[in-house]
Amino acid sequence: MSKIIAPSILAADFANLQRDVEMVNNSQAEWFHIDIMDGVFVPNISFGMPVLKAIKQHATKFIDVHLMIVDPDRYTKTFADLGADMLTVHYEACTHLHRSIQNIKSFGMKAGVALNPHTPIHLLEDIIQDLDMVCLMSVNPGFGGQHFIENTYTKINALKNLIEKKNASTIIEIDGGVNDKNAQKLVEHGADVLVAGSFVFKSEDPTQTISELNQIVNQ
Ligand code: DX5
Ligand code: ZN
């Protein structure tokens, strides 16, 4: 499988959302990464359903929705109806994670689980075979533009070992502080999907930045 670049729309220019969505459509990125924050699970509020609906009207690629909200089960059907292809919930926000995952799949979406930087990999031991993706947070969720946490490499190793031990086909996504300095090392350790927000959208030529990242990870 080729490695995937997933630009995070959180860092886009919301006054020019259609332009930025079309930029991603016409770039070498394969996915859109959509960050939904509720101001409770994380200390920030991003955007919700009407904005995702607007994005979806123009987006032509895979929609990867990252829910940073408490009690995400309440909205599983809503995100399926809005056109999410992957729905990722936080381990720390789900008391009945197995049920949440089955619920996501029952609506025809792929199911992911995100881990905060302090949450150990071994907690996924009894659910990994049910997961299409694990998203390792390489910053504390809530904001774009933060510094990459170096311990992420060790966590990718541990996750890769768990996936192999359990014979699972789960893919690994890295979210937060991704740039041209750490991208290669991340895929060498086993990352499959790299989310990049600020590094892409705050650059002078986002299309070119995506192309450079793509080249680094797929060389
Ligand atoms: C953080 C979000 C990330 C964020 C990444 O809570 O989950 O997806 O948009 O942004 P950068 O790439 O700027 O760290
Ligand atoms: Zn995210």
PDB file of C-alpha atoms and ligand atoms in Angstrom:
ATOM      1  CA  MET A   1       0.000   0.000   0.000  1.00  0.00           C
ATOM      2  CA  SER A   2       1.358   3.425  -0.835  1.00  0.00           C
ATOM      3  CA  LYS A   3       1.609   5.850   2.054  1.00  0.00           C
ATOM      4  CA  ILE A   4      -1.164   8.397   2.384  1.00  0.00           C
ATOM      5  CA  ILE A   5      -0.979  12.134   3.026  1.00  0.00           C
ATOM      6  CA  ALA A   6      -4.107  13.475   4.748  1.00  0.00           C
ATOM      7  CA  PRO A   7      -4.209  17.290   4.883  1.00  0.00           C
ATOM      8  CA  SER A   8      -6.056  18.495   7.985  1.00  0.00           C
ATOM      9  CA  ILE A   9      -8.755  20.984   7.047  1.00  0.00           C
ATOM     10  CA  LEU A  10      -8.464  22.495  10.548  1.00  0.00           C
ATOM     11  CA  ALA A  11      -5.543  24.529   9.185  1.00  0.00           C
ATOM     12  CA  ALA A  12      -7.357  25.623   6.003  1.00  0.00           C
ATOM     13  CA  ASP A  13      -8.601  29.153   5.355  1.00  0.00           C
ATOM     14  CA  PHE A  14     -12.276  28.915   6.340  1.00  0.00           C
ATOM     15  CA  ALA A  15     -13.062  32.070   4.385  1.00  0.00           C
ATOM     16  CA  ASN A  16     -11.831  30.233   1.296  1.00  0.00           C
ATOM     17  CA  LEU A  17     -12.906  26.718   2.141  1.00  0.00           C
ATOM     18  CA  GLN A  18     -13.999  25.706  -1.355  1.00  0.00           C
ATOM     19  CA  ARG A  19     -10.656  26.871  -2.771  1.00  0.00           C
ATOM     20  CA  ASP A  20      -8.704  24.864  -0.168  1.00  0.00           C
ATOM     21  CA  VAL A  21     -10.857  21.747  -0.653  1.00  0.00           C
ATOM     22  CA  GLU A  22     -10.289  21.938  -4.403  1.00  0.00           C
ATOM     23  CA  MET A  23      -6.568  22.375  -3.810  1.00  0.00           C
ATOM     24  CA  VAL A  24      -6.581  19.019  -1.968  1.00  0.00           C
ATOM     25  CA  ASN A  25      -8.726  17.451  -4.732  1.00  0.00           C
ATOM     26  CA  ASN A  26      -6.098  18.443  -7.280  1.00  0.00           C
ATOM     27  CA  SER A  27      -3.098  17.455  -5.151  1.00  0.00           C
ATOM     28  CA  GLN A  28      -1.312  14.179  -4.477  1.00  0.00           C
ATOM     29  CA  ALA A  29      -3.063  13.803  -1.131  1.00  0.00           C
ATOM     30  CA  GLU A  30      -5.403  10.808  -0.997  1.00  0.00           C
ATOM     31  CA  TRP A  31      -7.503  11.762   2.037  1.00  0.00           C
ATOM     32  CA  PHE A  32      -9.159  14.727   3.748  1.00  0.00           C
ATOM     33  CA  HIS A  33      -8.641  14.758   7.525  1.00  0.00           C
ATOM     34  CA  ILE A  34     -11.562  16.412   9.336  1.00  0.00           C
ATOM     35  CA  ASP A  35     -11.141  17.372  13.019  1.00  0.00           C
ATOM     36  CA  ILE A  36     -14.362  17.637  15.032  1.00  0.00           C
ATOM     37  CA  MET A  37     -13.868  19.126  18.543  1.00  0.00           C
ATOM     38  CA  ASP A  38     -16.531  19.717  21.187  1.00  0.00           C
ATOM     39  CA  GLY A  39     -14.818  21.959  23.741  1.00  0.00           C
ATOM     40  CA  VAL A  40     -15.308  19.216  26.367  1.00  0.00           C
ATOM     41  CA  PHE A  41     -13.081  16.301  25.383  1.00  0.00           C
ATOM     42  CA  VAL A  42     -10.538  18.857  24.165  1.00  0.00           C
ATOM     43  CA  PRO A  43     -10.165  22.515  25.198  1.00  0.00           C
ATOM     44  CA  ASN A  44     -11.160  23.844  21.785  1.00  0.00           C
ATOM     45  CA  ILE A  45     -14.157  23.884  19.434  1.00  0.00           C
ATOM     46  CA  SER A  46     -13.450  23.435  15.733  1.00  0.00           C
ATOM     47  CA  PHE A  47     -16.502  23.033  13.496  1.00  0.00           C
ATOM     48  CA  GLY A  48     -19.404  20.655  13.123  1.00  0.00           C
ATOM     49  CA  MET A  49     -21.896  19.138  10.740  1.00  0.00           C
ATOM     50  CA  PRO A  50     -22.809  22.124   8.510  1.00  0.00           C
ATOM     51  CA  VAL A  51     -19.144  22.724   7.725  1.00  0.00           C
ATOM     52  CA  LEU A  52     -18.507  19.052   6.985  1.00  0.00           C
ATOM     53  CA  LYS A  53     -21.556  19.124   4.714  1.00  0.00           C
ATOM     54  CA  ALA A  54     -20.067  22.083   2.836  1.00  0.00           C
ATOM     55  CA  ILE A  55     -16.681  20.352   2.542  1.00  0.00           C
ATOM     56  CA  LYS A  56     -18.345  17.200   1.262  1.00  0.00           C
ATOM     57  CA  GLN A  57     -20.095  19.156  -1.511  1.00  0.00           C
ATOM     58  CA  HIS A  58     -16.706  19.818  -3.103  1.00  0.00           C
ATOM     59  CA  ALA A  59     -14.411  17.064  -1.834  1.00  0.00           C
ATOM     60  CA  THR A  60     -13.732  14.203  -4.239  1.00  0.00           C
ATOM     61  CA  LYS A  61     -11.470  12.126  -1.969  1.00  0.00           C
ATOM     62  CA  PHE A  62     -11.693   9.826   1.061  1.00  0.00           C
ATOM     63  CA  ILE A  63     -13.150  11.580   4.126  1.00  0.00           C
ATOM     64  CA  ASP A  64     -11.317  10.722   7.355  1.00  0.00           C
ATOM     65  CA  VAL A  65     -13.250  12.117  10.324  1.00  0.00           C
ATOM     66  CA  HIS A  66     -11.449  12.420  13.683  1.00  0.00           C
ATOM     67  CA  LEU A  67     -13.933  12.887  16.516  1.00  0.00           C
ATOM     68  CA  MET A  68     -12.482  14.643  19.567  1.00  0.00           C
ATOM     69  CA  ILE A  69     -15.797  14.593  21.405  1.00  0.00           C
ATOM     70  CA  VAL A  70     -17.308  12.882  24.429  1.00  0.00           C
ATOM     71  CA  ASP A  71     -19.950  10.212  23.864  1.00  0.00           C
ATOM     72  CA  PRO A  72     -19.308   9.945  20.108  1.00  0.00           C
ATOM     73  CA  ASP A  73     -21.910   7.168  19.663  1.00  0.00           C
ATOM     74  CA  ARG A  74     -24.628   9.843  19.650  1.00  0.00           C
ATOM     75  CA  TYR A  75     -23.400  11.053  16.256  1.00  0.00           C
ATOM     76  CA  THR A  76     -22.311   7.885  14.432  1.00  0.00           C
ATOM     77  CA  LYS A  77     -25.312   7.847  12.107  1.00  0.00           C
ATOM     78  CA  THR A  78     -25.043  11.597  11.489  1.00  0.00           C
ATOM     79  CA  PHE A  79     -21.441  11.263  10.276  1.00  0.00           C
ATOM     80  CA  ALA A  80     -22.354   8.280   8.126  1.00  0.00           C
ATOM     81  CA  ASP A  81     -25.131  10.344   6.522  1.00  0.00           C
ATOM     82  CA  LEU A  82     -22.700  13.224   5.987  1.00  0.00           C
ATOM     83  CA  GLY A  83     -20.442  10.937   3.961  1.00  0.00           C
ATOM     84  CA  ALA A  84     -17.590  10.013   6.316  1.00  0.00           C
ATOM     85  CA  ASP A  85     -15.562   7.087   4.943  1.00  0.00           C
ATOM     86  CA  MET A  86     -13.549   6.546   8.145  1.00  0.00           C
ATOM     87  CA  LEU A  87     -14.828   7.473  11.592  1.00  0.00           C
ATOM     88  CA  THR A  88     -12.237   7.627  14.368  1.00  0.00           C
ATOM     89  CA  VAL A  89     -13.217   7.875  18.025  1.00  0.00           C
ATOM     90  CA  HIS A  90     -10.926   8.402  20.992  1.00  0.00           C
ATOM     91  CA  TYR A  91     -10.101   5.476  23.259  1.00  0.00           C
ATOM     92  CA  GLU A  92     -10.323   7.896  26.188  1.00  0.00           C
ATOM     93  CA  ALA A  93     -13.873   8.947  25.250  1.00  0.00           C
ATOM     94  CA  CYS A  94     -15.458   5.485  24.894  1.00  0.00           C
ATOM     95  CA  THR A  95     -16.558   3.391  27.853  1.00  0.00           C
ATOM     96  CA  HIS A  96     -17.863   0.652  25.557  1.00  0.00           C
ATOM     97  CA  LEU A  97     -15.320   0.871  22.780  1.00  0.00           C
ATOM     98  CA  HIS A  98     -16.176  -2.497  21.237  1.00  0.00           C
ATOM     99  CA  ARG A  99     -19.802  -1.447  20.865  1.00  0.00           C
ATOM    100  CA  SER A 100     -18.805   1.941  19.413  1.00  0.00           C
ATOM    101  CA  ILE A 101     -16.628   0.234  16.787  1.00  0.00           C
ATOM    102  CA  GLN A 102     -19.321  -2.259  15.781  1.00  0.00           C
ATOM    103  CA  ASN A 103     -21.776   0.623  15.570  1.00  0.00           C
ATOM    104  CA  ILE A 104     -19.508   2.562  13.178  1.00  0.00           C
ATOM    105  CA  LYS A 105     -19.078  -0.508  10.964  1.00  0.00           C
ATOM    106  CA  SER A 106     -22.804  -1.201  10.928  1.00  0.00           C
ATOM    107  CA  PHE A 107     -23.246   2.097   9.074  1.00  0.00           C
ATOM    108  CA  GLY A 108     -20.758   1.010   6.408  1.00  0.00           C
ATOM    109  CA  MET A 109     -17.855   3.201   7.554  1.00  0.00           C
ATOM    110  CA  LYS A 110     -14.330   2.120   8.375  1.00  0.00           C
ATOM    111  CA  ALA A 111     -13.592   2.326  12.096  1.00  0.00           C
ATOM    112  CA  GLY A 112     -10.602   3.940  13.773  1.00  0.00           C
ATOM    113  CA  VAL A 113      -9.451   4.529  17.343  1.00  0.00           C
ATOM    114  CA  ALA A 114      -7.252   7.454  18.352  1.00  0.00           C
ATOM    115  CA  LEU A 115      -4.879   7.336  21.331  1.00  0.00           C
ATOM    116  CA  ASN A 116      -3.756  10.400  23.247  1.00  0.00           C
ATOM    117  CA  PRO A 117       0.020  10.693  23.726  1.00  0.00           C
ATOM    118  CA  HIS A 118      -0.162   9.250  27.273  1.00  0.00           C
ATOM    119  CA  THR A 119      -2.362   6.252  26.420  1.00  0.00           C
ATOM    120  CA  PRO A 120      -0.378   3.011  26.065  1.00  0.00           C
ATOM    121  CA  ILE A 121      -0.677   0.724  23.046  1.00  0.00           C
ATOM    122  CA  HIS A 122      -1.304  -2.442  25.063  1.00  0.00           C
ATOM    123  CA  LEU A 123      -4.818  -1.200  25.923  1.00  0.00           C
ATOM    124  CA  LEU A 124      -5.784  -2.089  22.338  1.00  0.00           C
ATOM    125  CA  GLU A 125      -4.767  -5.733  22.702  1.00  0.00           C
ATOM    126  CA  ASP A 126      -8.336  -7.067  22.764  1.00  0.00           C
ATOM    127  CA  ILE A 127      -9.771  -4.789  20.079  1.00  0.00           C
ATOM    128  CA  ILE A 128      -7.006  -4.422  17.495  1.00  0.00           C
ATOM    129  CA  GLN A 129      -8.420  -7.082  15.164  1.00  0.00           C
ATOM    130  CA  ASP A 130     -11.646  -5.085  14.891  1.00  0.00           C
ATOM    131  CA  LEU A 131      -9.921  -1.827  13.941  1.00  0.00           C
ATOM    132  CA  ASP A 132      -9.344  -0.581  10.415  1.00  0.00           C
ATOM    133  CA  MET A 133      -7.029   2.126  11.753  1.00  0.00           C
ATOM    134  CA  VAL A 134      -5.285   3.343  14.870  1.00  0.00           C
ATOM    135  CA  CYS A 135      -4.542   7.063  15.004  1.00  0.00           C
ATOM    136  CA  LEU A 136      -1.584   7.859  17.240  1.00  0.00           C
ATOM    137  CA  MET A 137      -1.767  11.425  18.472  1.00  0.00           C
ATOM    138  CA  SER A 138       1.701  12.914  18.207  1.00  0.00           C
ATOM    139  CA  VAL A 139       0.502  16.109  19.942  1.00  0.00           C
ATOM    140  CA  ASN A 140      -2.115  16.614  22.630  1.00  0.00           C
ATOM    141  CA  PRO A 141      -5.363  16.891  20.674  1.00  0.00           C
ATOM    142  CA  GLY A 142      -7.170  20.194  20.446  1.00  0.00           C
ATOM    143  CA  PHE A 143      -5.003  22.473  18.351  1.00  0.00           C
ATOM    144  CA  GLY A 144      -3.053  22.570  15.132  1.00  0.00           C
ATOM    145  CA  GLY A 145       0.484  23.875  14.918  1.00  0.00           C
ATOM    146  CA  GLN A 146       1.950  22.110  17.971  1.00  0.00           C
ATOM    147  CA  HIS A 147       5.328  20.399  18.326  1.00  0.00           C
ATOM    148  CA  PHE A 148       5.668  16.728  17.459  1.00  0.00           C
ATOM    149  CA  ILE A 149       6.163  14.447  20.499  1.00  0.00           C
ATOM    150  CA  GLU A 150       9.239  12.251  19.922  1.00  0.00           C
ATOM    151  CA  ASN A 151       7.920   9.299  21.967  1.00  0.00           C
ATOM    152  CA  THR A 152       5.574   8.648  19.018  1.00  0.00           C
ATOM    153  CA  TYR A 153       8.252   6.556  17.278  1.00  0.00           C
ATOM    154  CA  THR A 154       8.368   4.126  20.221  1.00  0.00           C
ATOM    155  CA  LYS A 155       4.578   3.899  20.130  1.00  0.00           C
ATOM    156  CA  ILE A 156       4.553   3.102  16.415  1.00  0.00           C
ATOM    157  CA  ASN A 157       6.989   0.247  17.090  1.00  0.00           C
ATOM    158  CA  ALA A 158       4.779  -1.133  19.857  1.00  0.00           C
ATOM    159  CA  LEU A 159       1.654  -0.798  17.715  1.00  0.00           C
ATOM    160  CA  LYS A 160       3.314  -2.468  14.744  1.00  0.00           C
ATOM    161  CA  ASN A 161       4.323  -5.378  17.022  1.00  0.00           C
ATOM    162  CA  LEU A 162       0.782  -5.719  18.348  1.00  0.00           C
ATOM    163  CA  ILE A 163      -0.716  -5.676  14.831  1.00  0.00           C
ATOM    164  CA  GLU A 164       1.703  -8.390  13.711  1.00  0.00           C
ATOM    165  CA  LYS A 165       1.238 -10.486  16.850  1.00  0.00           C
ATOM    166  CA  LYS A 166      -2.540 -10.460  16.395  1.00  0.00           C
ATOM    167  CA  ASN A 167      -2.370 -10.905  12.625  1.00  0.00           C
ATOM    168  CA  ALA A 168      -4.482  -7.775  12.181  1.00  0.00           C
ATOM    169  CA  SER A 169      -4.691  -5.635   9.042  1.00  0.00           C
ATOM    170  CA  THR A 170      -4.999  -2.336  10.929  1.00  0.00           C
ATOM    171  CA  ILE A 171      -3.305   0.694   9.396  1.00  0.00           C
ATOM    172  CA  ILE A 172      -1.433   3.329  11.419  1.00  0.00           C
ATOM    173  CA  GLU A 173      -2.127   7.066  11.203  1.00  0.00           C
ATOM    174  CA  ILE A 174       0.020   9.765  12.800  1.00  0.00           C
ATOM    175  CA  ASP A 175      -1.665  13.035  13.728  1.00  0.00           C
ATOM    176  CA  GLY A 176       0.064  16.206  14.905  1.00  0.00           C
ATOM    177  CA  GLY A 177       3.239  18.111  14.136  1.00  0.00           C
ATOM    178  CA  VAL A 178       4.011  16.180  10.955  1.00  0.00           C
ATOM    179  CA  ASN A 179       6.433  17.909   8.589  1.00  0.00           C
ATOM    180  CA  ASP A 180       9.220  17.227   6.088  1.00  0.00           C
ATOM    181  CA  LYS A 181      11.691  16.579   8.938  1.00  0.00           C
ATOM    182  CA  ASN A 182       9.860  13.665  10.571  1.00  0.00           C
ATOM    183  CA  ALA A 183       7.803  12.187   7.696  1.00  0.00           C
ATOM    184  CA  GLN A 184      10.434   9.738   6.465  1.00  0.00           C
ATOM    185  CA  LYS A 185      11.271   8.428   9.939  1.00  0.00           C
ATOM    186  CA  LEU A 186       7.550   7.974  10.664  1.00  0.00           C
ATOM    187  CA  VAL A 187       6.978   5.757   7.633  1.00  0.00           C
ATOM    188  CA  GLU A 188      10.218   3.861   8.311  1.00  0.00           C
ATOM    189  CA  HIS A 189       8.785   2.982  11.720  1.00  0.00           C
ATOM    190  CA  GLY A 190       5.521   1.787  10.143  1.00  0.00           C
ATOM    191  CA  ALA A 191       3.141   4.721   9.677  1.00  0.00           C
ATOM    192  CA  ASP A 192       0.687   4.358   6.771  1.00  0.00           C
ATOM    193  CA  VAL A 193      -1.144   7.701   6.919  1.00  0.00           C
ATOM    194  CA  LEU A 194       0.350  11.069   7.827  1.00  0.00           C
ATOM    195  CA  VAL A 195      -1.985  13.903   8.791  1.00  0.00           C
ATOM    196  CA  ALA A 196      -0.514  17.328   8.085  1.00  0.00           C
ATOM    197  CA  GLY A 197      -2.313  20.571   8.885  1.00  0.00           C
ATOM    198  CA  SER A 198      -0.156  23.639   9.439  1.00  0.00           C
ATOM    199  CA  PHE A 199       2.781  22.304   7.491  1.00  0.00           C
ATOM    200  CA  VAL A 200       0.604  22.098   4.374  1.00  0.00           C
ATOM    201  CA  PHE A 201      -1.796  25.027   4.672  1.00  0.00           C
ATOM    202  CA  LYS A 202       0.595  27.583   6.165  1.00  0.00           C
ATOM    203  CA  SER A 203       3.165  26.931   3.452  1.00  0.00           C
ATOM    204  CA  GLU A 204       3.595  29.192   0.461  1.00  0.00           C
ATOM    205  CA  ASP A 205       2.477  26.566  -2.056  1.00  0.00           C
ATOM    206  CA  PRO A 206       0.302  23.890  -0.354  1.00  0.00           C
ATOM    207  CA  THR A 207      -0.012  21.766  -3.518  1.00  0.00           C
ATOM    208  CA  GLN A 208       3.763  21.653  -3.832  1.00  0.00           C
ATOM    209  CA  THR A 209       4.172  20.927  -0.097  1.00  0.00           C
ATOM    210  CA  ILE A 210       1.813  17.941  -0.399  1.00  0.00           C
ATOM    211  CA  SER A 211       3.751  16.732  -3.413  1.00  0.00           C
ATOM    212  CA  GLU A 212       7.055  17.004  -1.476  1.00  0.00           C
ATOM    213  CA  LEU A 213       5.636  15.110   1.500  1.00  0.00           C
ATOM    214  CA  ASN A 214       4.248  12.470  -0.842  1.00  0.00           C
ATOM    215  CA  GLN A 215       7.628  12.052  -2.445  1.00  0.00           C
ATOM    216  CA  ILE A 216       9.369  11.704   0.935  1.00  0.00           C
ATOM    217  CA  VAL A 217       7.010   8.946   2.106  1.00  0.00           C
ATOM    218  CA  ASN A 218       6.652   7.076  -1.186  1.00  0.00           C
ATOM    219  CA  GLN A 219      10.194   7.182  -2.507  1.00  0.00           C
TER     220      GLN A 219
HETATM  221  C1  DX5 B   1      -5.107  18.085  16.579  1.00  0.00           C
HETATM  222  C2  DX5 B   1      -5.755  17.561  15.338  1.00  0.00           C
HETATM  223  C3  DX5 B   1      -4.841  17.478  14.180  1.00  0.00           C
HETATM  224  C4  DX5 B   1      -4.325  18.816  13.700  1.00  0.00           C
HETATM  225  C5  DX5 B   1      -2.979  18.604  13.124  1.00  0.00           C
HETATM  226  O1  DX5 B   1      -5.977  17.971  17.640  1.00  0.00           O
HETATM  227  O2  DX5 B   1      -6.267  16.261  15.564  1.00  0.00           O
HETATM  228  O3  DX5 B   1      -5.433  16.773  13.095  1.00  0.00           O
HETATM  229  O4  DX5 B   1      -5.171  19.417  12.761  1.00  0.00           O
HETATM  230  O5  DX5 B   1      -2.438  19.839  12.843  1.00  0.00           O
HETATM  231  P1  DX5 B   1      -0.878  20.069  12.671  1.00  0.00           P
HETATM  232  O6  DX5 B   1      -0.437  19.264  11.486  1.00  0.00           O
HETATM  233  O7  DX5 B   1      -0.793  21.550  12.456  1.00  0.00           O
HETATM  234  O8  DX5 B   1      -0.200  19.611  13.946  1.00  0.00           O
HETATM  235 ZN    ZN B   2      -6.906  15.046  13.767  1.00  0.00          ZN
END
